[in-house]
Coordinates of C-alpha atoms in Angstrom, one line a residue:
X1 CA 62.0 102.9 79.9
X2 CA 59.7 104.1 82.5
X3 CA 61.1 106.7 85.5
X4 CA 59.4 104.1 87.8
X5 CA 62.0 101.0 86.3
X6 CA 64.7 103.4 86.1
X7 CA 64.4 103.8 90.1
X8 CA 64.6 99.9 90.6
X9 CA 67.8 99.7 88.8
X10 CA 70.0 99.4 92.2
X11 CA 67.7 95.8 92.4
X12 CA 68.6 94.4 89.3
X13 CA 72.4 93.4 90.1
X14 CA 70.8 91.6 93.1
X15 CA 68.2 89.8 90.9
X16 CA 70.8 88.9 88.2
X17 CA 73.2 87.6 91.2
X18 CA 70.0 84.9 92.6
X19 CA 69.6 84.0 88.7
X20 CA 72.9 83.2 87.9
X21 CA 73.7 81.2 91.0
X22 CA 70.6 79.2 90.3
X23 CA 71.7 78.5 86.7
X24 CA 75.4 77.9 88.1
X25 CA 73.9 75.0 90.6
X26 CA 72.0 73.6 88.3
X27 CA 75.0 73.5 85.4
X28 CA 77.3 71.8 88.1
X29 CA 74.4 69.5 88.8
X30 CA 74.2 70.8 92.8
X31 CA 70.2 71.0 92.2
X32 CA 68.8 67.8 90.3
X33 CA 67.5 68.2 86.4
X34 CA 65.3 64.8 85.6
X35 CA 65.3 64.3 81.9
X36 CA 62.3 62.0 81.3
X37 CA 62.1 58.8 79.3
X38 CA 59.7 59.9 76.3
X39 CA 60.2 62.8 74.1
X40 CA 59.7 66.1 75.7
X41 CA 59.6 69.3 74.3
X42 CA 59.7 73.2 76.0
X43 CA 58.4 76.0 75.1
X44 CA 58.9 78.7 76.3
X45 CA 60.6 82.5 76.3
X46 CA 63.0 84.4 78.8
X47 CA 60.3 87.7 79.0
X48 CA 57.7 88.4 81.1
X49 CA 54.7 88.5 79.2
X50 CA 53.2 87.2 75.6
X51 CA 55.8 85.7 72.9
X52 CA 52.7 83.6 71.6
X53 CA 53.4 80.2 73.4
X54 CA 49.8 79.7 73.4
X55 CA 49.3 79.4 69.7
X56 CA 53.0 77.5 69.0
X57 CA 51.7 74.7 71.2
X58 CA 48.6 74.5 69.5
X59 CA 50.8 74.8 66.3
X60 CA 52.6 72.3 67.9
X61 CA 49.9 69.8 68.8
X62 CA 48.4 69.9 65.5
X63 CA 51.5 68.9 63.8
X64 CA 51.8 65.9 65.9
X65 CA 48.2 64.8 66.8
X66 CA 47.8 62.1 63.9
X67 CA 50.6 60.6 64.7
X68 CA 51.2 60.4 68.5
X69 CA 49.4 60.5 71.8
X70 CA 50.0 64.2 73.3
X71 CA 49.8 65.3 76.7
X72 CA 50.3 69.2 77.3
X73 CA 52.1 70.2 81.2
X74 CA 51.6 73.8 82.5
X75 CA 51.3 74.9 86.0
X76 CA 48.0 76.3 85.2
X77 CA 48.5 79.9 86.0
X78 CA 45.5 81.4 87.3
X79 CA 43.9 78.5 88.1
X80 CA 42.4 77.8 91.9
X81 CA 42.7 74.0 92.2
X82 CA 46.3 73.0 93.8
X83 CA 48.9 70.2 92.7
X84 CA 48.7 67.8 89.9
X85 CA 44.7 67.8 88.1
X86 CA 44.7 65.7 84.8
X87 CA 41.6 67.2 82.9
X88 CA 38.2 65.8 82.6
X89 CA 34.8 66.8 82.0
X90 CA 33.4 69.0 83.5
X91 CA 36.7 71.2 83.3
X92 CA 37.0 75.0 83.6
X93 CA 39.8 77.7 83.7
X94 CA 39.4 77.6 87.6
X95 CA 40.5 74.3 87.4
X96 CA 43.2 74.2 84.9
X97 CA 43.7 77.8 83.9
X98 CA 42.6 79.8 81.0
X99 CA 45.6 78.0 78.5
X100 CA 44.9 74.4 79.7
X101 CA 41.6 74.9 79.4
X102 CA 41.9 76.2 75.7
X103 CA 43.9 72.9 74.6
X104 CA 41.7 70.7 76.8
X105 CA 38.0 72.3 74.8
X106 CA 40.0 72.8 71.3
X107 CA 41.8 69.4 71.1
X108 CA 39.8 66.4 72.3
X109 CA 41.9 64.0 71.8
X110 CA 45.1 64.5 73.8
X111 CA 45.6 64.6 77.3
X112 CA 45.9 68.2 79.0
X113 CA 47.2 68.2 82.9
X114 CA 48.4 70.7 85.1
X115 CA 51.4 71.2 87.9
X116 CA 53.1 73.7 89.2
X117 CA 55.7 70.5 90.0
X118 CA 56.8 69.3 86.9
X119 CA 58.6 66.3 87.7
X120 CA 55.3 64.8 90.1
X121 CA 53.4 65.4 87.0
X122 CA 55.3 63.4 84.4
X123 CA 55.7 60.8 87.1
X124 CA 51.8 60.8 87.6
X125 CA 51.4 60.6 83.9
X126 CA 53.1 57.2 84.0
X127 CA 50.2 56.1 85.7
X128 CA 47.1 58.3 84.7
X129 CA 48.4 58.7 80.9
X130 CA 51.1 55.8 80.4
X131 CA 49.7 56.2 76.6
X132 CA 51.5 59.6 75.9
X133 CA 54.4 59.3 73.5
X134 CA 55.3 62.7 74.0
X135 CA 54.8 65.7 76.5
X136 CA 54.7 69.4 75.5
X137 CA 55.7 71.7 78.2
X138 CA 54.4 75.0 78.3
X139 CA 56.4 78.0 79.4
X140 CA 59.0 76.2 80.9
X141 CA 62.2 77.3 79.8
X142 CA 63.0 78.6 83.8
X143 CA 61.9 75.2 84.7
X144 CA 65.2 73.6 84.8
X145 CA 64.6 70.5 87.3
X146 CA 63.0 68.7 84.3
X147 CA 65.8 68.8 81.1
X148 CA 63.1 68.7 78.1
X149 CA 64.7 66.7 75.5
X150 CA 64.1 69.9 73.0
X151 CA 64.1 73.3 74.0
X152 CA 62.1 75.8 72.1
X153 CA 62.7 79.6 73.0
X154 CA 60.1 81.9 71.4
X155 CA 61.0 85.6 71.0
X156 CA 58.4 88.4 70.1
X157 CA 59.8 90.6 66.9
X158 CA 59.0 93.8 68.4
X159 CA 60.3 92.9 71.9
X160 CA 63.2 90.7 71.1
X161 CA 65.2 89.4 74.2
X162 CA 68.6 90.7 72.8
X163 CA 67.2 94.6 73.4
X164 CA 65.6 94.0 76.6
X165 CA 67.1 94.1 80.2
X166 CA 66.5 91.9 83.1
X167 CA 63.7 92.5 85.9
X168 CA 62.7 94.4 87.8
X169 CA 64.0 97.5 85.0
X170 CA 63.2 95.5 82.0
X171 CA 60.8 92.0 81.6
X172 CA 63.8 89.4 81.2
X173 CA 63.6 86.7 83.7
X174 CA 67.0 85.5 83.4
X175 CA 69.9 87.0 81.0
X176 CA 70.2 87.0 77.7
X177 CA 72.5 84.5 77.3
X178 CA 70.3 82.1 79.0
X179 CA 69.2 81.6 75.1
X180 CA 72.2 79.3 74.6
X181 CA 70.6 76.4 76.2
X182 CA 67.3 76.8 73.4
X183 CA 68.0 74.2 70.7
X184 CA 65.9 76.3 68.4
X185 CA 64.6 79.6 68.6
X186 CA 61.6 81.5 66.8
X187 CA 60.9 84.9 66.5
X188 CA 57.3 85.4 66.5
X189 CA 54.8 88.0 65.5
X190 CA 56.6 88.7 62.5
X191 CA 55.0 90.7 59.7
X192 CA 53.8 88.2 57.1
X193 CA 56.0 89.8 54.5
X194 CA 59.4 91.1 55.2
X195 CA 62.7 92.1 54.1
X196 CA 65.4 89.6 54.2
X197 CA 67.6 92.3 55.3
X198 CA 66.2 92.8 58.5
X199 CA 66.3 88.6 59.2
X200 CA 69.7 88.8 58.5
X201 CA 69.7 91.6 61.2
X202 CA 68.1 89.8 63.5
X203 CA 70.3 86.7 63.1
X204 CA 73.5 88.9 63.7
X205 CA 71.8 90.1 67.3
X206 CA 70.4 86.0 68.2
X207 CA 73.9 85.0 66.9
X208 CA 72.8 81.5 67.2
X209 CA 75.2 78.8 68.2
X210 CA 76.5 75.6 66.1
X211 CA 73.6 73.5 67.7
X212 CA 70.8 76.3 67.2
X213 CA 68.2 76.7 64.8
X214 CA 66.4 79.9 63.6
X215 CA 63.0 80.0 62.6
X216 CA 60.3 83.3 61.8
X217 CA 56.7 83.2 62.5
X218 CA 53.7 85.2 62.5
X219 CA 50.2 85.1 63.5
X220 CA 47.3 84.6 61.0
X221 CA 43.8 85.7 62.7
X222 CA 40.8 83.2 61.7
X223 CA 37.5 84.3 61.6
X224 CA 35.3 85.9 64.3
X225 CA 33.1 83.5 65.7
X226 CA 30.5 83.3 68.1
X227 CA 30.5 81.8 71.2
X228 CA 28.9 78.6 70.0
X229 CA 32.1 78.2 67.7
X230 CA 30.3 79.0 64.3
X231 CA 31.6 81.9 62.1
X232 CA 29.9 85.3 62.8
X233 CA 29.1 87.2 60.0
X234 CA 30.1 90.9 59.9
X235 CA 29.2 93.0 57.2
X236 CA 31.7 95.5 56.6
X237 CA 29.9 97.7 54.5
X238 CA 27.7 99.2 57.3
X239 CA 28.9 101.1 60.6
X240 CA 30.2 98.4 63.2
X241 CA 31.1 99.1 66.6
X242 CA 33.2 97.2 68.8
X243 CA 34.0 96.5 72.7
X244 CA 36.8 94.9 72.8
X245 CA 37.7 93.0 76.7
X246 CA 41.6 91.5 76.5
X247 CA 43.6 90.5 79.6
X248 CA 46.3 89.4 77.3
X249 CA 50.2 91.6 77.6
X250 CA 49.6 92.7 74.2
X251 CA 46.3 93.6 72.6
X252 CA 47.2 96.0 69.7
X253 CA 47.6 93.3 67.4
X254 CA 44.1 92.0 67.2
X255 CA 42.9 95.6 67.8
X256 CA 44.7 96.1 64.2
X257 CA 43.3 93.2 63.0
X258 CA 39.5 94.4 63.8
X259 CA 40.2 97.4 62.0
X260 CA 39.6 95.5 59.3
X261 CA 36.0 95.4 59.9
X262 CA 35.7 98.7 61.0
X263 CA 37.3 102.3 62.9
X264 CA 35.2 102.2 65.6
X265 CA 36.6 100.6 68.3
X266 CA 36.4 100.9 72.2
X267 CA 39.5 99.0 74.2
X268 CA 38.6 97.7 77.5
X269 CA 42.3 96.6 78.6
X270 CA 43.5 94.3 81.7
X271 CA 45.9 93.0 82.8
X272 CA 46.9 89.6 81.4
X273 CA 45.1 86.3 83.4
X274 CA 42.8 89.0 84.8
X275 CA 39.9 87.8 86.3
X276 CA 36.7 90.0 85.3
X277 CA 34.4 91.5 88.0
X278 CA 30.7 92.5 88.0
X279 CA 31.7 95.3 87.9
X280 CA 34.1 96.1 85.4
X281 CA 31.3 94.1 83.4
X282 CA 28.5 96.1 84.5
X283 CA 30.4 98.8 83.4
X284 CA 31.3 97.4 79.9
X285 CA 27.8 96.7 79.4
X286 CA 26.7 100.5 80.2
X287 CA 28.7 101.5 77.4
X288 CA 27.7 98.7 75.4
X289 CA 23.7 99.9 76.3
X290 CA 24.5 103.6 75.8
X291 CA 26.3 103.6 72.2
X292 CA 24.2 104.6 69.6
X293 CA 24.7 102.3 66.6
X294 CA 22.4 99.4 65.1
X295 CA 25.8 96.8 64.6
X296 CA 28.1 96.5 67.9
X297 CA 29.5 93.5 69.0
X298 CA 31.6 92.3 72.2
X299 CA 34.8 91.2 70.8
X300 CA 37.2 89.0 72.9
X301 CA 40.4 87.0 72.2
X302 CA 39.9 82.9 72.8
X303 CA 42.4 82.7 76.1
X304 CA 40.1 85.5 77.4
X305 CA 36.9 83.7 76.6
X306 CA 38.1 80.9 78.8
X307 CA 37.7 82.9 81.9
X308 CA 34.8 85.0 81.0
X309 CA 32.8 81.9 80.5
X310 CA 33.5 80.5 83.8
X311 CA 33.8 84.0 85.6
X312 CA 30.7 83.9 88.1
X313 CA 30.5 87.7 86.5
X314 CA 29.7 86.1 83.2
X315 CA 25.7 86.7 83.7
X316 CA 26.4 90.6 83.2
X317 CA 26.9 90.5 79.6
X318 CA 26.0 86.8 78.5
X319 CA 22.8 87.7 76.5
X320 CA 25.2 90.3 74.5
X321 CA 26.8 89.2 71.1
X322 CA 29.9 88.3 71.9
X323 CA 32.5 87.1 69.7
X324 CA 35.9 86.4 69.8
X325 CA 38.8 86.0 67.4
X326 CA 40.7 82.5 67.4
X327 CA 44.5 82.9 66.2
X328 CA 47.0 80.2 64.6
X329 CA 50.7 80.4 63.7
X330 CA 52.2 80.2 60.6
X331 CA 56.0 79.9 59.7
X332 CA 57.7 81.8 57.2
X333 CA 57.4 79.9 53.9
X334 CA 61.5 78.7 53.8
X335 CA 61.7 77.6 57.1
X336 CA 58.4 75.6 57.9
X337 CA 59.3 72.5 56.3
X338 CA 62.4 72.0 58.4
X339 CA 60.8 73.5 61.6
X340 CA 58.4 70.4 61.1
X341 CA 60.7 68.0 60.1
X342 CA 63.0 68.7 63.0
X343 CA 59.9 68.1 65.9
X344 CA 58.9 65.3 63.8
X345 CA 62.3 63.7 63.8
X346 CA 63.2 64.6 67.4
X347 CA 59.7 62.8 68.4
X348 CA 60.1 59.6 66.3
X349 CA 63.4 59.1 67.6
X350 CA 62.9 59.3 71.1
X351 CA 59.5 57.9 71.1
X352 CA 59.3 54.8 74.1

């Protein structure tokens, strides 16, 4: 813990007093909760920061896509357009933020909107989308005046909510035992292989009750690929350099990843949603310019591409190869089945 956090700890009694009377009014029903009338589902995490909700929706929506009409619901963080905007061409991430705008480019076929008002958007759905059998809501857990009719809570392996401390000394938004209300729970960026030892570990800290389900998941990077979506060809076996631009919380797993392809790797780190300059840019492309080395490459993460594209600031490095590294989730082998079984049931029940 940072000296910095440890002199805000006199705060934090005051922010878990606001967060608990919230939760209290809410429980008694003083402040409304709308549950709506088709099949809704949550995710979401009680951190600040990346869990991966990104990629679970998308795990999400490709799950249910064949089967049902999806609409995804976010407030669009980042995003400069206000209230309720369903998407349609032409779109950008300064119209529906730099998430929304990945579903709306990467999935065709469902219906992508954005509010920070929940409830006016699922009312305005009945109207604009009154197709949509079922409603994915992302990071929403905090979101309590709509009651999702399954909660998911996502929870990163390596910053697990059980160890972590609420704002402003630690990145929990509410407490810890906010995780009751999650009907299941996932614990993502898990190493691909690990001991079932330390998953029986981690259940005994979750200690997940009668109505909860556990589930492990990690993420599995796909191929570089340019920014015309085709695959871009690296070849390993010569000297590679790589600027790499994230405004994601955590970049060091997909900086480990591109060690893969090679050693040589320059970090240009911001903060997550952050919206590039010329000059940071400009700056990027003078040590782009200046490294000596026949192979080097602009390497980006997808959510980050969404923004750089439509950042006016683009034109500073545009004519660079740039590449960036789409990511999927993948559930450990014994519980994937009944992870999918369990949406899949959840939806077809419920659907209108």
């Amino acid at each position: 813990m940072s000296p910095l956090r440890l002199l805000l700890l006199p705060i934090m009694p005051l922010y878990a007093l606001v967060v608990w009377v919230r939760n209290r009014m809410f429980d008694a029903k003083i402040l409304p909760s709308q549950k709506p009338q088709i099949p809704t589902i949550c995710v979401g995490n009680l951190c600040v920061g990346g869990s991966g909700k990104t990629p679970h929706v998308e795990y999400l929506i490709r799950l249910l896509k064949d089967e049902f009409k999806i609409c995804t619901l976010s407030r669009g963080y980042g995003r400069k357009s206000k209230g309720f905007v369903l998407a349609k061409e032409p779109a950008s991430s300064a119209l529906l933020g730099d998430e929304s705008m990945q579903y709306f480019q990467k999935f065709p076929d469902i219906s992508v909107c954005v509010d920070i008002d929940r409830r006016r958007a699922i009312r305005n759905l009945e109207t604009e989308a009154p197709d949509t059998d079922v409603i994915l809501l992302d990071d929403a857990f905090q979101h309590r005046y709509v009651d999702a009719g399954l909660k998911i809570l996502l929870t990163d392996y390596f910053r697990p909510y059980y160890n972590d401390y609420l704002l402003p000394v630690g990145n929990l938004r509410e407490s810890k035992s906010a995780a009751k209300r999650a009907d299941i729970i996932v614990v993502t960026k898990c190493p691909p292989v690990f001991s079932p030892i330390v998953k029986e570990d981690i259940l005994r800290e979750i200690k997940p009750q009668q109505h909860q389900s556990v589930y492990f998941s990690y993420m599995k990077h796909g191929q570089l690929r340019n920014l015309d979506g085709s695959v871009c060809k690296i070849n390993k076996d010569v000297l590679n350099h790589f600027v790499v631009i994230t405004g994601i919380f955590n970049p060091y797993p997909l900086v480990e990843h591109l060690r893969n392809f090679t050693k040589d790797i320059k970090l240009f780190q911001f903060s997550d949603h952050h919206e590039f300059t010329k000059t940071e840019l400009r700056r990027i492309r003078k040590h782009f310019s200046d490294y000596f080395c026949n192979h080097k490459y602009i390497i980006t993460t997808e959510k980050d591409l969404m923004r750089l594209k439509d950042s006016p600031a683009f034109a500073e490095i545009s004519d660079l190869p740039i590449c960036y590294v789409p990511v999927e989730v993948e559930f450990h082998r014994d519980g994937k089945a009944e992870f999918d079984k369990r949406i899949l049931k959840y939806v077809r029940e419920h659907k209108k």
